[in-house]
């Protein structure tokens, strides 16, 4: 819905125009004739600060427009005013953009901030819960890059328990666990996690290639 995208993009400025019209109408004709204008202005302005332009960010991420996503993220002046689930998404996106820029320190910081906002009850709490697994998987991969295998294992196991959004993420999680177990020389466990990853039949080229590479030597391992 293109009109909705335009409203979200310009709602702060639309709210400002309506507020100016409301004040003018109030001066000229009194409060009640200007009430609807005041109400519309408040909804647009408050909505801008507590909901943010998340729809615009989603559209950019889905189309692969990383630079566009960065611009939208930078347009959020006061992230602390966003409601809790939206703020969690905001920090997740920030973390993903940091990872794309290979800013792993920033990525870890923002993903942990997102993680701290997850949980709670109700519909919004349930929606945040769905993203918890993917968030923990990313933190696990960051910990592996830093060489902290103990922390990586904890995050990835937590990701699997929380649930992952699709088989591609599940396969990635099991592959990482397989690598960790092999590194610990727990070959039987490593093989079992590898079988689980392969059994999911992932189609993402990077994950499928990792499976092919591991398959060349994992069968020769003891256990």
mmCIF file of C-alpha atoms in Angstrom:
data_model
loop_
_atom_site.group_PDB
_atom_site.id
_atom_site.type_symbol
_atom_site.label_atom_id
_atom_site.label_comp_id
_atom_site.label_asym_id
_atom_site.label_seq_id
_atom_site.Cartn_x
_atom_site.Cartn_y
_atom_site.Cartn_z
ATOM 1 C CA UNK A 1 0.000 0.000 0.000
ATOM 2 C CA UNK A 2 1.974 2.907 -1.382
ATOM 3 C CA UNK A 3 -0.160 5.564 0.292
ATOM 4 C CA UNK A 4 0.565 4.062 3.716
ATOM 5 C CA UNK A 5 4.300 4.083 2.988
ATOM 6 C CA UNK A 6 4.070 7.772 2.076
ATOM 7 C CA UNK A 7 2.109 8.575 5.244
ATOM 8 C CA UNK A 8 4.698 6.781 7.406
ATOM 9 C CA UNK A 9 7.554 8.535 5.605
ATOM 10 C CA UNK A 10 6.124 12.022 6.008
ATOM 11 C CA UNK A 11 3.796 11.711 9.009
ATOM 12 C CA UNK A 12 5.906 13.917 11.297
ATOM 13 C CA UNK A 13 5.746 16.758 8.778
ATOM 14 C CA UNK A 14 2.065 16.074 8.070
ATOM 15 C CA UNK A 15 1.453 16.195 11.801
ATOM 16 C CA UNK A 16 3.255 19.527 12.022
ATOM 17 C CA UNK A 17 1.155 20.997 9.194
ATOM 18 C CA UNK A 18 -2.070 19.758 10.790
ATOM 19 C CA UNK A 19 -0.999 21.151 14.156
ATOM 20 C CA UNK A 20 -0.393 24.564 12.582
ATOM 21 C CA UNK A 21 -3.821 24.400 10.893
ATOM 22 C CA UNK A 22 -5.418 23.384 14.193
ATOM 23 C CA UNK A 23 -3.902 26.357 16.014
ATOM 24 C CA UNK A 24 -5.010 28.710 13.231
ATOM 25 C CA UNK A 25 -8.553 27.269 13.292
ATOM 26 C CA UNK A 26 -8.617 27.467 17.080
ATOM 27 C CA UNK A 27 -7.720 31.174 16.980
ATOM 28 C CA UNK A 28 -10.222 31.935 14.229
ATOM 29 C CA UNK A 29 -13.200 29.758 15.187
ATOM 30 C CA UNK A 30 -12.591 28.268 18.649
ATOM 31 C CA UNK A 31 -11.447 24.930 20.043
ATOM 32 C CA UNK A 32 -14.189 22.530 18.921
ATOM 33 C CA UNK A 33 -13.936 23.279 15.185
ATOM 34 C CA UNK A 34 -10.189 22.615 15.485
ATOM 35 C CA UNK A 35 -10.516 19.465 17.628
ATOM 36 C CA UNK A 36 -10.296 16.936 14.748
ATOM 37 C CA UNK A 37 -7.188 18.671 13.405
ATOM 38 C CA UNK A 38 -5.565 18.584 16.851
ATOM 39 C CA UNK A 39 -6.425 14.886 17.221
ATOM 40 C CA UNK A 40 -5.031 13.953 13.791
ATOM 41 C CA UNK A 41 -1.855 15.971 14.455
ATOM 42 C CA UNK A 42 -1.265 14.263 17.813
ATOM 43 C CA UNK A 43 -1.822 10.780 16.328
ATOM 44 C CA UNK A 44 0.658 11.428 13.523
ATOM 45 C CA UNK A 45 3.337 13.045 15.686
ATOM 46 C CA UNK A 46 3.098 10.575 18.578
ATOM 47 C CA UNK A 47 2.949 7.666 16.115
ATOM 48 C CA UNK A 48 6.173 8.849 14.513
ATOM 49 C CA UNK A 49 8.047 8.699 17.802
ATOM 50 C CA UNK A 50 6.586 5.536 19.394
ATOM 51 C CA UNK A 51 6.186 3.326 16.308
ATOM 52 C CA UNK A 52 8.919 4.696 14.063
ATOM 53 C CA UNK A 53 9.320 3.975 10.349
ATOM 54 C CA UNK A 54 9.699 0.196 10.767
ATOM 55 C CA UNK A 55 7.614 -0.535 7.662
ATOM 56 C CA UNK A 56 10.081 1.496 5.582
ATOM 57 C CA UNK A 57 13.017 -0.400 7.092
ATOM 58 C CA UNK A 58 11.336 -3.731 6.343
ATOM 59 C CA UNK A 59 10.810 -2.749 2.705
ATOM 60 C CA UNK A 60 14.462 -1.741 2.357
ATOM 61 C CA UNK A 61 15.762 -4.951 3.967
ATOM 62 C CA UNK A 62 13.493 -7.157 1.833
ATOM 63 C CA UNK A 63 14.689 -5.458 -1.356
ATOM 64 C CA UNK A 64 18.349 -5.592 -0.285
ATOM 65 C CA UNK A 65 18.642 -1.800 -0.100
ATOM 66 C CA UNK A 66 21.129 -1.641 2.773
ATOM 67 C CA UNK A 67 21.949 2.036 2.256
ATOM 68 C CA UNK A 68 18.238 2.876 2.267
ATOM 69 C CA UNK A 69 17.781 0.926 5.516
ATOM 70 C CA UNK A 70 20.672 2.853 7.097
ATOM 71 C CA UNK A 71 19.086 6.173 6.132
ATOM 72 C CA UNK A 72 15.750 5.172 7.640
ATOM 73 C CA UNK A 73 17.427 3.920 10.838
ATOM 74 C CA UNK A 74 19.357 7.195 11.126
ATOM 75 C CA UNK A 75 16.071 9.117 10.843
ATOM 76 C CA UNK A 76 14.985 7.700 14.222
ATOM 77 C CA UNK A 77 16.144 10.458 16.561
ATOM 78 C CA UNK A 78 14.938 9.075 19.900
ATOM 79 C CA UNK A 79 14.916 5.234 19.875
ATOM 80 C CA UNK A 80 14.228 5.188 23.622
ATOM 81 C CA UNK A 81 10.728 6.532 22.866
ATOM 82 C CA UNK A 82 9.841 3.548 20.666
ATOM 83 C CA UNK A 83 7.523 1.027 22.263
ATOM 84 C CA UNK A 84 9.313 -2.057 23.577
ATOM 85 C CA UNK A 85 8.766 -4.533 20.682
ATOM 86 C CA UNK A 86 9.552 -1.873 18.062
ATOM 87 C CA UNK A 87 12.672 -0.854 19.995
ATOM 88 C CA UNK A 88 13.778 -4.487 20.031
ATOM 89 C CA UNK A 89 13.402 -4.679 16.234
ATOM 90 C CA UNK A 90 15.259 -1.373 15.892
ATOM 91 C CA UNK A 91 18.297 -2.720 17.756
ATOM 92 C CA UNK A 92 18.150 -6.018 15.846
ATOM 93 C CA UNK A 93 18.260 -4.140 12.538
ATOM 94 C CA UNK A 94 21.103 -1.974 13.862
ATOM 95 C CA UNK A 95 22.973 -5.148 14.765
ATOM 96 C CA UNK A 96 22.363 -6.673 11.325
ATOM 97 C CA UNK A 97 23.604 -3.507 9.615
ATOM 98 C CA UNK A 98 26.698 -3.501 11.832
ATOM 99 C CA UNK A 99 27.388 -7.108 10.837
ATOM 100 C CA UNK A 100 27.053 -6.160 7.155
ATOM 101 C CA UNK A 101 29.700 -3.469 7.791
ATOM 102 C CA UNK A 102 31.835 -6.018 9.714
ATOM 103 C CA UNK A 103 31.476 -3.860 12.824
ATOM 104 C CA UNK A 104 31.228 -6.878 15.119
ATOM 105 C CA UNK A 105 31.607 -4.932 18.345
ATOM 106 C CA UNK A 106 28.668 -2.694 17.429
ATOM 107 C CA UNK A 107 26.672 -5.700 16.222
ATOM 108 C CA UNK A 108 27.131 -7.520 19.523
ATOM 109 C CA UNK A 109 26.197 -4.413 21.509
ATOM 110 C CA UNK A 110 22.975 -3.792 19.569
ATOM 111 C CA UNK A 111 21.912 -7.453 19.427
ATOM 112 C CA UNK A 112 22.336 -7.720 23.203
ATOM 113 C CA UNK A 113 20.244 -4.575 23.657
ATOM 114 C CA UNK A 114 17.569 -6.144 21.455
ATOM 115 C CA UNK A 115 17.771 -9.404 23.415
ATOM 116 C CA UNK A 116 17.258 -7.580 26.718
ATOM 117 C CA UNK A 117 13.951 -6.172 25.420
ATOM 118 C CA UNK A 118 12.504 -9.524 24.390
ATOM 119 C CA UNK A 119 10.015 -11.474 26.442
ATOM 120 C CA UNK A 120 6.861 -10.492 28.243
ATOM 121 C CA UNK A 121 3.289 -11.548 27.703
ATOM 122 C CA UNK A 122 0.446 -10.707 25.379
ATOM 123 C CA UNK A 123 0.385 -10.516 21.599
ATOM 124 C CA UNK A 124 3.375 -8.172 21.375
ATOM 125 C CA UNK A 125 5.357 -10.376 23.745
ATOM 126 C CA UNK A 126 4.611 -13.397 21.568
ATOM 127 C CA UNK A 127 5.827 -11.538 18.478
ATOM 128 C CA UNK A 128 9.100 -10.651 20.184
ATOM 129 C CA UNK A 129 9.516 -14.255 21.306
ATOM 130 C CA UNK A 130 9.490 -15.364 17.672
ATOM 131 C CA UNK A 131 12.614 -13.265 16.985
ATOM 132 C CA UNK A 132 14.502 -14.424 20.076
ATOM 133 C CA UNK A 133 15.956 -17.546 18.482
ATOM 134 C CA UNK A 134 17.326 -15.741 15.420
ATOM 135 C CA UNK A 135 18.824 -13.063 17.672
ATOM 136 C CA UNK A 136 20.588 -15.634 19.858
ATOM 137 C CA UNK A 137 21.883 -17.450 16.774
ATOM 138 C CA UNK A 138 23.514 -14.239 15.547
ATOM 139 C CA UNK A 139 25.061 -13.645 18.972
ATOM 140 C CA UNK A 140 26.366 -17.220 18.908
ATOM 141 C CA UNK A 141 27.994 -16.689 15.528
ATOM 142 C CA UNK A 142 29.586 -13.469 16.787
ATOM 143 C CA UNK A 143 30.948 -15.321 19.816
ATOM 144 C CA UNK A 144 32.445 -17.964 17.484
ATOM 145 C CA UNK A 145 34.191 -15.243 15.481
ATOM 146 C CA UNK A 146 35.692 -13.983 18.731
ATOM 147 C CA UNK A 147 36.817 -17.519 19.605
ATOM 148 C CA UNK A 148 34.576 -17.751 22.672
ATOM 149 C CA UNK A 149 33.249 -21.262 21.999
ATOM 150 C CA UNK A 150 31.648 -21.683 25.423
ATOM 151 C CA UNK A 151 29.527 -18.559 25.002
ATOM 152 C CA UNK A 152 28.806 -19.471 21.380
ATOM 153 C CA UNK A 153 27.504 -22.901 22.381
ATOM 154 C CA UNK A 154 25.294 -21.369 25.076
ATOM 155 C CA UNK A 155 23.744 -18.863 22.655
ATOM 156 C CA UNK A 156 23.194 -21.393 19.863
ATOM 157 C CA UNK A 157 21.587 -23.959 22.175
ATOM 158 C CA UNK A 158 19.390 -21.140 23.476
ATOM 159 C CA UNK A 159 18.467 -20.235 19.906
ATOM 160 C CA UNK A 160 17.338 -23.798 19.160
ATOM 161 C CA UNK A 161 15.303 -23.947 22.384
ATOM 162 C CA UNK A 162 13.648 -20.592 21.639
ATOM 163 C CA UNK A 163 12.810 -21.681 18.095
ATOM 164 C CA UNK A 164 14.135 -20.456 14.762
ATOM 165 C CA UNK A 165 12.040 -18.916 11.969
ATOM 166 C CA UNK A 166 12.899 -21.382 9.179
ATOM 167 C CA UNK A 167 14.894 -24.490 8.241
ATOM 168 C CA UNK A 168 17.766 -22.395 6.873
ATOM 169 C CA UNK A 169 18.385 -20.857 10.303
ATOM 170 C CA UNK A 170 17.935 -24.263 11.965
ATOM 171 C CA UNK A 171 20.488 -25.839 9.638
ATOM 172 C CA UNK A 172 22.923 -22.983 10.322
ATOM 173 C CA UNK A 173 22.492 -23.487 14.087
ATOM 174 C CA UNK A 174 23.113 -27.248 13.901
ATOM 175 C CA UNK A 175 26.158 -26.735 11.662
ATOM 176 C CA UNK A 176 27.662 -24.303 14.158
ATOM 177 C CA UNK A 177 27.003 -26.736 17.006
ATOM 178 C CA UNK A 178 28.585 -29.515 14.953
ATOM 179 C CA UNK A 179 31.723 -27.401 14.484
ATOM 180 C CA UNK A 180 31.847 -26.598 18.196
ATOM 181 C CA UNK A 181 31.503 -30.270 19.178
ATOM 182 C CA UNK A 182 34.215 -31.313 16.716
ATOM 183 C CA UNK A 183 36.470 -28.576 18.101
ATOM 184 C CA UNK A 184 35.854 -30.054 21.570
ATOM 185 C CA UNK A 185 36.669 -33.520 20.115
ATOM 186 C CA UNK A 186 33.156 -34.716 20.909
ATOM 187 C CA UNK A 187 32.928 -36.366 17.507
ATOM 188 C CA UNK A 188 29.754 -38.367 18.072
ATOM 189 C CA UNK A 189 27.817 -35.255 19.026
ATOM 190 C CA UNK A 190 29.402 -33.366 16.129
ATOM 191 C CA UNK A 191 28.233 -36.024 13.671
ATOM 192 C CA UNK A 192 24.718 -36.022 15.123
ATOM 193 C CA UNK A 193 24.341 -32.258 14.751
ATOM 194 C CA UNK A 194 25.739 -32.508 11.224
ATOM 195 C CA UNK A 195 23.100 -35.138 10.345
ATOM 196 C CA UNK A 196 20.391 -32.845 11.687
ATOM 197 C CA UNK A 197 21.657 -29.940 9.592
ATOM 198 C CA UNK A 198 21.882 -32.073 6.445
ATOM 199 C CA UNK A 199 18.446 -33.581 7.082
ATOM 200 C CA UNK A 200 16.862 -30.124 6.894
ATOM 201 C CA UNK A 201 18.036 -29.882 3.242
ATOM 202 C CA UNK A 202 18.854 -26.146 3.314
ATOM 203 C CA UNK A 203 18.944 -24.328 -0.022
ATOM 204 C CA UNK A 204 20.912 -21.227 0.991
ATOM 205 C CA UNK A 205 24.133 -21.509 -1.091
ATOM 206 C CA UNK A 206 26.482 -20.691 1.790
ATOM 207 C CA UNK A 207 24.941 -23.264 4.134
ATOM 208 C CA UNK A 208 24.643 -25.926 1.417
ATOM 209 C CA UNK A 209 28.324 -25.401 0.558
ATOM 210 C CA UNK A 210 29.337 -25.746 4.221
ATOM 211 C CA UNK A 211 27.507 -29.073 4.382
ATOM 212 C CA UNK A 212 29.317 -30.321 1.263
ATOM 213 C CA UNK A 213 32.680 -29.262 2.661
ATOM 214 C CA UNK A 214 32.078 -30.866 6.079
ATOM 215 C CA UNK A 215 30.772 -34.072 4.524
ATOM 216 C CA UNK A 216 34.153 -34.685 2.899
ATOM 217 C CA UNK A 217 35.882 -35.339 6.207
ATOM 218 C CA UNK A 218 33.231 -35.830 8.907
ATOM 219 C CA UNK A 219 32.615 -39.495 7.963
ATOM 220 C CA UNK A 220 36.290 -40.254 8.624
ATOM 221 C CA UNK A 221 36.072 -39.021 12.211
ATOM 222 C CA UNK A 222 35.887 -41.493 15.067
ATOM 223 C CA UNK A 223 32.696 -41.890 17.078
#
